[in-house]
Coordinates of N, CA and C in Angstrom, one line a residue:
M1173 N 24.7 82.3 32.2 CA 24.0 81.7 31.1 C 25.0 81.1 30.1
R1174 N 26.1 81.6 30.1 CA 27.2 81.1 29.2 C 27.6 79.7 29.7
K1175 N 27.7 79.5 30.9 CA 28.2 78.2 31.4 C 27.2 77.1 31.0
T1176 N 25.9 77.4 31.1 CA 24.9 76.4 30.7 C 25.0 76.1 29.2
T1177 N 25.2 77.1 28.4 CA 25.3 76.8 27.0 C 26.5 75.9 26.6
K1178 N 27.7 76.2 27.2 CA 28.8 75.4 27.0 C 28.6 74.0 27.4
R1179 N 28.0 73.9 28.6 CA 27.8 72.6 29.1 C 26.8 71.8 28.2
A1180 N 25.8 72.5 27.7 CA 24.8 71.8 26.8 C 25.5 71.4 25.5
I1181 N 26.5 72.1 25.0 CA 27.1 71.8 23.8 C 28.1 70.6 24.0
F1182 N 28.9 70.7 25.0 CA 29.9 69.6 25.2 C 29.4 68.4 25.9
N1183 N 28.5 68.6 26.8 CA 28.0 67.5 27.6 C 26.4 67.6 27.7
P1184 N 25.7 67.1 26.7 CA 24.3 67.2 26.8 C 23.7 66.5 28.0
P1185 N 22.6 67.1 28.5 CA 22.1 66.5 29.8 C 21.6 65.1 29.5
N1186 N 21.7 64.2 30.5 CA 21.2 62.8 30.6 C 22.0 61.9 29.6
T1187 N 23.1 62.3 28.9 CA 23.8 61.5 28.0 C 24.5 60.4 28.8
L1188 N 25.1 60.8 29.9 CA 25.9 59.8 30.7 C 24.9 58.8 31.3
Q1189 N 23.8 59.2 31.7 CA 22.8 58.3 32.3 C 22.3 57.3 31.2
D1190 N 22.0 57.9 30.0 CA 21.5 57.0 28.9 C 22.6 56.0 28.5
N1191 N 23.9 56.4 28.4 CA 24.9 55.4 28.1 C 25.0 54.3 29.1
S1192 N 25.0 54.7 30.3 CA 25.1 53.7 31.4 C 23.9 52.7 31.4
Y1193 N 22.7 53.3 31.1 CA 21.5 52.4 31.1 C 21.6 51.4 29.9
T1194 N 22.1 51.9 28.8 CA 22.3 51.0 27.6 C 23.3 49.9 27.9
K1195 N 24.4 50.3 28.5 CA 25.4 49.3 28.9 C 24.9 48.3 29.9
L1196 N 24.1 48.7 30.8 CA 23.6 47.8 31.8 C 22.6 46.9 31.1
A1197 N 21.8 47.4 30.2 CA 20.8 46.5 29.5 C 21.5 45.4 28.7
V1198 N 22.6 45.8 28.0 CA 23.4 44.8 27.2 C 24.0 43.8 28.1
L1199 N 24.6 44.3 29.3 CA 25.2 43.3 30.2 C 24.1 42.4 30.8
A1200 N 23.0 42.9 31.1 CA 21.9 42.1 31.7 C 21.5 41.0 30.7
K1201 N 21.3 41.5 29.4 CA 20.9 40.5 28.4 C 22.0 39.4 28.2
G1202 N 23.3 39.8 28.2 CA 24.4 38.9 28.1 C 24.4 37.9 29.3
G1203 N 24.2 38.5 30.5 CA 24.1 37.7 31.7 C 23.0 36.7 31.7
S1204 N 21.9 37.1 31.2 CA 20.7 36.2 31.0 C 21.0 35.0 30.1
K1205 N 21.6 35.4 29.0 CA 22.0 34.3 28.0 C 23.0 33.4 28.6
L1206 N 24.0 33.9 29.4 CA 25.0 33.1 30.0 C 24.4 32.2 31.1
E1207 N 23.4 32.7 31.8 CA 22.7 31.8 32.8 C 22.0 30.7 32.1
T1208 N 21.3 31.0 31.0 CA 20.5 30.0 30.3 C 21.5 28.9 29.7
T1209 N 22.6 29.4 29.2 CA 23.6 28.4 28.6 C 24.2 27.6 29.7
T1210 N 24.5 28.2 30.9 CA 25.0 27.4 32.0 C 24.0 26.4 32.5
A1211 N 22.7 26.8 32.6 CA 21.7 25.8 33.0 C 21.5 24.7 32.0
Q1212 N 21.6 25.0 30.7 CA 21.5 23.9 29.7 C 22.7 23.0 29.8
L1213 N 23.9 23.5 30.0 CA 25.1 22.7 30.1 C 25.0 21.8 31.4
A1214 N 24.5 22.4 32.5 CA 24.4 21.6 33.7 C 23.4 20.5 33.5
R1215 N 22.2 20.8 32.9 CA 21.2 19.8 32.6 C 21.8 18.7 31.7
K1216 N 22.5 19.1 30.7 CA 23.1 18.1 29.7 C 24.1 17.2 30.4
S1217 N 24.9 17.8 31.3 CA 25.9 17.0 32.0 C 25.2 16.1 33.0
S1218 N 24.1 16.5 33.5 CA 23.4 15.7 34.5 C 22.7 14.5 33.7
L1219 N 22.2 14.8 32.5 CA 21.6 13.7 31.7 C 22.6 12.7 31.3
M1220 N 23.9 13.2 31.1 CA 24.9 12.3 30.6 C 25.5 11.5 31.8
G1221 N 25.1 11.8 33.0 CA 25.6 11.1 34.1 C 27.0 11.6 34.6
Q1222 N 27.4 12.8 34.2 CA 28.7 13.3 34.6 C 28.7 13.9 36.0
D1223 N 27.5 14.4 36.5 CA 27.5 15.1 37.8 C 26.6 14.3 38.8
L1224 N 27.0 13.0 39.0 CA 26.2 12.2 39.9 C 26.8 11.9 41.2
S1225 N 28.0 12.5 41.4 CA 28.7 12.1 42.6 C 28.0 12.6 43.9
G1226 N 27.3 13.6 43.9 CA 26.6 14.1 45.1 C 25.3 13.6 45.4
L1227 N 24.8 12.7 44.5 CA 23.4 12.1 44.6 C 23.4 10.9 45.5
G1228 N 22.3 10.7 46.2 CA 22.1 9.5 47.0 C 21.4 8.5 46.2
V1229 N 21.1 7.3 46.9 CA 20.4 6.2 46.2 C 19.0 6.6 45.8
K1230 N 18.3 7.3 46.6 CA 16.9 7.7 46.3 C 16.9 8.7 45.1
E1231 N 17.8 9.7 45.1 CA 17.9 10.6 44.0 C 18.3 9.9 42.7
L1232 N 19.2 8.9 42.8 CA 19.6 8.1 41.6 C 18.5 7.3 41.1
Q1233 N 17.7 6.7 42.0 CA 16.5 5.9 41.6 C 15.5 6.8 40.9
T1234 N 15.3 8.0 41.4 CA 14.4 9.0 40.8 C 14.9 9.4 39.4
L1235 N 16.1 9.6 39.3 CA 16.7 10.0 38.0 C 16.6 8.9 37.0
E1236 N 16.9 7.6 37.5 CA 16.7 6.5 36.6 C 15.3 6.3 36.1
N1237 N 14.3 6.5 37.0 CA 12.9 6.4 36.6 C 12.6 7.5 35.6
Q1238 N 13.1 8.7 35.8 CA 12.8 9.8 34.8 C 13.4 9.5 33.5
L1239 N 14.6 8.9 33.5 CA 15.3 8.5 32.2 C 14.5 7.4 31.5
E1240 N 14.0 6.4 32.3 CA 13.2 5.4 31.7 C 12.0 5.9 31.0
M1241 N 11.3 6.8 31.7 CA 10.1 7.5 31.2 C 10.4 8.2 29.9
S1242 N 11.5 9.0 30.0 CA 12.0 9.7 28.8 C 12.2 8.8 27.6
I1243 N 12.9 7.7 27.9 CA 13.2 6.7 26.8 C 11.9 6.1 26.3
R1244 N 11.0 5.8 27.1 CA 9.7 5.3 26.6 C 9.0 6.3 25.7
C1245 N 9.0 7.6 26.2 CA 8.4 8.6 25.3 C 9.1 8.7 24.0
I1246 N 10.4 8.7 24.0 CA 11.2 8.8 22.8 C 10.9 7.6 21.9
R1247 N 10.9 6.4 22.4 CA 10.6 5.2 21.6 C 9.2 5.3 21.1
T1248 N 8.2 5.7 21.9 CA 6.8 5.8 21.4 C 6.7 6.8 20.3
K1249 N 7.4 7.9 20.4 CA 7.3 8.9 19.3 C 8.0 8.4 18.1
K1250 N 9.2 7.7 18.3 CA 9.9 7.1 17.1 C 9.0 6.1 16.4
D1251 N 8.4 5.2 17.2 CA 7.6 4.1 16.7 C 6.4 4.7 15.9
Q1252 N 5.8 5.8 16.5 CA 4.7 6.4 15.8 C 5.1 7.0 14.5
L1253 N 6.3 7.7 14.5 CA 6.8 8.3 13.2 C 7.1 7.2 12.2
M1254 N 7.6 6.1 12.6 CA 7.9 5.0 11.7 C 6.6 4.3 11.2
I1255 N 5.6 4.2 12.1 CA 4.3 3.6 11.6 C 3.7 4.6 10.6
D1256 N 3.7 5.9 10.9 CA 3.1 6.8 9.9 C 3.9 6.7 8.6
E1257 N 5.2 6.6 8.6 CA 6.0 6.5 7.4 C 5.6 5.2 6.6
I1258 N 5.4 4.1 7.4 CA 5.1 2.8 6.7 C 3.7 3.0 6.1
H1259 N 2.7 3.6 6.8 CA 1.4 3.8 6.2 C 1.5 4.6 4.9
E1260 N 2.3 5.7 4.9 CA 2.5 6.5 3.8 C 3.1 5.7 2.6
L1261 N 4.1 4.9 2.9 CA 4.7 4.1 1.9 C 3.7 3.1 1.3
N1262 N 3.0 2.5 2.2 CA 2.0 1.5 1.8 C 0.9 2.2 0.9
R1263 N 0.5 3.4 1.2 CA -0.4 4.1 0.4 C 0.1 4.4 -1.0
K1264 N 1.4 4.8 -1.0 CA 2.0 5.0 -2.3 C 2.1 3.7 -3.1
V1265 N 2.5 2.6 -2.5 CA 2.6 1.3 -3.1 C 1.3 0.9 -3.7
L1266 N 0.2 1.0 -2.8 CA -1.1 0.6 -3.3 C -1.6 1.5 -4.4
Q1267 N -1.3 2.8 -4.4 CA -1.6 3.7 -5.4 C -0.9 3.3 -6.7
H1268 N 0.4 2.9 -6.6 CA 1.1 2.5 -7.8 C 0.6 1.2 -8.3
H1269 N 0.4 0.2 -7.4 CA -0.1 -1.1 -7.7 C -1.5 -1.0 -8.3
G1270 N -2.3 -0.1 -7.7 CA -3.6 0.1 -8.2 C -3.7 0.4 -9.7
S1271 N -2.7 1.3 -10.1 CA -2.7 1.6 -11.5 C -2.2 0.4 -12.3
L1272 N -1.3 -0.4 -11.7 CA -0.8 -1.6 -12.4 C -2.0 -2.6 -12.5
I1273 N -2.7 -2.8 -11.4 CA -3.9 -3.7 -11.4 C -4.9 -3.3 -12.5
H1274 N -5.1 -2.0 -12.6 CA -6.1 -1.5 -13.5 C -5.6 -1.8 -14.9
Q1275 N -4.3 -1.6 -15.2 CA -3.8 -1.9 -16.5 C -3.9 -3.4 -16.8
E1276 N -3.7 -4.2 -15.8 CA -3.8 -5.7 -16.0 C -5.2 -6.1 -16.2
N1277 N -6.2 -5.5 -15.5 CA -7.6 -5.7 -15.7 C -8.0 -5.4 -17.1
M1278 N -7.5 -4.2 -17.6 CA -7.9 -3.8 -19.0 C -7.3 -4.8 -20.0
E1279 N -6.1 -5.3 -19.8 CA -5.6 -6.3 -20.7 C -6.4 -7.6 -20.6
L1280 N -6.8 -8.1 -19.4 CA -7.6 -9.3 -19.3 C -8.9 -9.1 -20.0
Y1281 N -9.5 -7.9 -19.8 CA -10.8 -7.6 -20.5 C -10.7 -7.7 -22.0
R1282 N -9.6 -7.1 -22.5 CA -9.4 -7.3 -24.0 C -9.3 -8.7 -24.4
K1283 N -8.5 -9.5 -23.6 CA -8.4 -10.9 -24.0 C -9.7 -11.6 -23.9
V1284 N -10.5 -11.3 -22.9 CA -11.9 -12.0 -22.8 C -12.7 -11.6 -24.0
N1285 N -12.7 -10.3 -24.4 CA -13.5 -9.9 -25.6 C -13.0 -10.6 -26.8
L1286 N -11.7 -10.8 -27.0 CA -11.2 -11.5 -28.1 C -11.6 -13.0 -28.1
I1287 N -11.6 -13.6 -27.0 CA -12.1 -15.0 -26.9 C -13.6 -15.1 -27.2
R1288 N -14.3 -14.1 -26.7 CA -15.8 -14.1 -27.0 C -16.0 -14.0 -28.5
Q1289 N -15.2 -13.1 -29.2 CA -15.4 -13.0 -30.6 C -15.1 -14.3 -31.3
E1290 N -14.0 -14.9 -30.9 CA -13.6 -16.2 -31.5 C -14.7 -17.2 -31.3
N1291 N -15.3 -17.3 -30.0 CA -16.4 -18.2 -29.8 C -17.6 -17.9 -30.6
A1292 N -17.9 -16.6 -30.8 CA -19.0 -16.3 -31.7 C -18.8 -16.8 -33.1
E1293 N -17.6 -16.6 -33.6 CA -17.3 -17.1 -34.9 C -17.4 -18.6 -35.0
L1294 N -16.9 -19.3 -34.0 CA -17.0 -20.8 -34.0 C -18.5 -21.2 -33.9
Y1295 N -19.3 -20.6 -33.1 CA -20.7 -20.9 -33.0 C -21.4 -20.7 -34.4
K1296 N -21.0 -19.6 -35.0 CA -21.6 -19.3 -36.3 C -21.2 -20.4 -37.3
K1297 N -20.0 -20.8 -37.3 CA -19.5 -21.9 -38.2 C -20.3 -23.2 -37.9
L1298 N -20.4 -23.4 -36.6 CA -21.1 -24.6 -36.1 C -22.6 -24.6 -36.6
Y1299 N -23.2 -23.5 -36.5 CA -24.7 -23.4 -36.8 C -24.8 -23.5 -38.4
E1300 N -23.8 -23.0 -39.1 CA -23.9 -23.0 -40.6 C -23.8 -24.5 -41.0
T1301 N -23.1 -25.3 -40.3 CA -23.0 -26.7 -40.7 C -24.0 -27.5 -40.0
G1302 N -25.0 -26.9 -39.3 CA -26.0 -27.6 -38.6 C -26.9 -28.4 -39.6
A1303 N -27.2 -27.8 -40.7 CA -28.0 -28.5 -41.7 C -27.4 -29.8 -42.2
E1304 N -26.1 -29.8 -42.3 CA -25.4 -31.0 -42.8 C -25.5 -32.1 -41.7
N1305 N -25.4 -31.7 -40.4 CA -25.5 -32.6 -39.3 C -26.9 -33.3 -39.3
E1306 N -27.9 -32.5 -39.6 CA -29.3 -33.1 -39.6 C -29.4 -34.1 -40.6
A1307 N -28.8 -34.0 -41.8 CA -28.8 -35.0 -42.8 C -28.0 -36.2 -42.3
N1308 N -26.9 -36.0 -41.6 CA -26.1 -37.2 -41.1 C -26.8 -37.9 -40.0
R1309 N -27.7 -37.3 -39.4 CA -28.4 -37.8 -38.2 C -29.3 -39.0 -38.7
D1310 N -29.8 -39.0 -39.8 CA -30.7 -40.0 -40.3 C -29.9 -41.1 -41.0
S1311 N -28.6 -41.1 -41.0 CA -27.8 -42.2 -41.7 C -28.0 -43.5 -41.1
T1312 N -27.6 -44.5 -41.7 CA -27.8 -45.9 -41.3 C -26.6 -46.4 -40.4
T1313 N -25.6 -45.6 -40.1 CA -24.5 -46.0 -39.3 C -24.9 -46.1 -37.9
P1314 N -24.7 -47.3 -37.3 CA -25.1 -47.4 -35.8 C -24.1 -46.6 -35.0
Y1315 N -24.6 -46.1 -33.9 CA -23.8 -45.4 -32.8 C -23.1 -44.2 -33.4
N1316 N -23.7 -43.5 -34.3 CA -23.0 -42.3 -34.9 C -23.2 -41.1 -33.9
F1317 N -22.4 -40.1 -34.0 CA -22.5 -38.9 -33.2 C -23.1 -37.8 -34.0
A1318 N -23.9 -37.0 -33.4 CA -24.5 -35.9 -34.1 C -24.6 -34.7 -33.1
V1319 N -24.6 -33.5 -33.6 CA -24.7 -32.3 -32.8 C -26.1 -31.9 -32.8
I1320 N -26.7 -31.7 -31.6 CA -28.1 -31.3 -31.4 C -28.1 -29.8 -31.2
E1321 N -28.9 -29.1 -32.0 CA -28.9 -27.6 -31.9 C -30.0 -27.1 -31.0
E1322 N -29.7 -26.2 -30.2 CA -30.7 -25.5 -29.4 C -30.3 -24.0 -29.4
A1323 N -31.2 -23.1 -29.4 CA -30.9 -21.7 -29.5 C -30.3 -21.3 -28.2
N1324 N -29.2 -20.5 -28.3 CA -28.6 -19.8 -27.1 C -28.0 -20.8 -26.1
T1325 N -27.7 -22.0 -26.5 CA -27.0 -22.9 -25.6 C -25.8 -23.5 -26.3
P1326 N -24.8 -23.8 -25.5 CA -23.6 -24.3 -26.2 C -23.8 -25.6 -26.8
A1327 N -23.0 -25.9 -27.8 CA -23.1 -27.2 -28.5 C -22.8 -28.4 -27.6
R1328 N -23.5 -29.5 -27.8 CA -23.3 -30.7 -27.0 C -23.4 -31.9 -28.0
L1329 N -22.7 -32.9 -27.6 CA -22.7 -34.1 -28.4 C -23.6 -35.1 -27.8
E1330 N -24.2 -35.9 -28.7 CA -25.1 -36.9 -28.2 C -24.9 -38.2 -29.0
L1331 N -25.1 -39.3 -28.3 CA -24.9 -40.6 -29.0 C -26.3 -41.1 -29.5
N1332 N -26.4 -41.3 -30.8 CA -27.7 -41.8 -31.3 C -27.8 -43.3 -31.2
P1333 N -29.0 -43.8 -30.9 CA -29.2 -45.2 -30.8 C -29.2 -45.8 -32.3
P1334 N -28.8 -47.1 -32.4 CA -28.7 -47.7 -33.7 C -30.1 -47.8 -34.3
S1335 N -30.1 -47.7 -35.6 CA -31.4 -47.9 -36.3 C -31.8 -49.4 -36.4
Q1336 N -33.0 -49.7 -36.6 CA -33.5 -51.1 -36.7 C -32.8 -51.8 -37.9
Q1337 N -31.9 -52.7 -37.6 CA -31.3 -53.5 -38.7 C -31.4 -54.9 -38.3
N1338 N -30.8 -55.8 -39.0 CA -30.9 -57.2 -38.7 C -30.2 -57.5 -37.4
D1339 N -30.6 -58.6 -36.7 CA -30.1 -58.9 -35.4 C -28.6 -59.2 -35.4
A1340 N -28.0 -59.7 -36.4 CA -26.6 -60.0 -36.5 C -25.7 -58.8 -36.3
E1341 N -26.1 -57.7 -36.9 CA -25.3 -56.5 -36.7 C -25.4 -56.0 -35.3
Q1342 N -26.5 -56.1 -34.7 CA -26.7 -55.5 -33.3 C -26.1 -56.3 -32.2
T1343 N -25.8 -57.6 -32.4 CA -25.2 -58.4 -31.4 C -23.7 -58.1 -31.1
T1344 N -23.1 -57.5 -32.1 CA -21.7 -57.1 -31.9 C -21.6 -55.6 -31.8
P1345 N -21.4 -55.1 -30.6 CA -21.3 -53.7 -30.4 C -19.9 -53.2 -31.0
P1346 N -19.9 -51.9 -31.4 CA -18.6 -51.4 -31.9 C -17.6 -51.4 -30.8
K1347 N -16.3 -51.5 -31.2 CA -15.3 -51.5 -30.2 C -14.8 -50.0 -30.0
L1348 N -14.9 -49.5 -28.8 CA -14.5 -48.2 -28.5 C -13.2 -48.2 -27.8
G1349 N -12.5 -47.1 -27.6 CA -11.3 -47.0 -27.0 C -11.3 -47.4 -25.5
L1350 N -12.4 -47.1 -24.8 CA -12.5 -47.4 -23.4 C -13.6 -48.5 -23.2
Q1351 N -13.4 -49.5 -22.5 CA -14.4 -50.5 -22.2 C -14.5 -50.7 -20.7
L1352 N -15.7 -51.0 -20.2 CA -15.9 -51.3 -18.8 C -15.8 -52.8 -18.6
H1353 N -15.2 -53.3 -17.6 CA -15.1 -54.7 -17.2 C -15.8 -54.9 -15.9
P1354 N -16.8 -55.8 -15.9 CA -17.5 -56.0 -14.6 C -16.7 -56.7 -13.5

């Protein structure tokens, strides 16, 4: 019984087996990582064209086709990313310009309102002087100009016919700046 107790104290059961199992697991894990790294390096050197000496024409043609397909996929992905980025930038530009356009529209709206107010004041002044124009309309001056008033319509000018005077005055028309020649 004493031997068993000493053995249990100095060398617990299954300790040697547990240590060797742990060491094997670590080595297996390291070996697996090493295999993965080796495969990646071999694939990388194959892709770079460093390990092509043992390949025949058919294998080289297959490899070339695979590389062309890979390049097409890469270019398609790159093009799509660039298109998406362009769309995003256009959206941002439109959003920024949209606010600028809105500001410009507001400024134009203010200017239009100012012009409308000025027009209203001018119409008011025009209609206030309308009574004076009615008095001038009946004057004896031939070919005089008068403003004809109508509600809610813009002012227009009209040429009044000469009043009935003696024939000597009517035979000589007034000289205007523009004359028509037949």
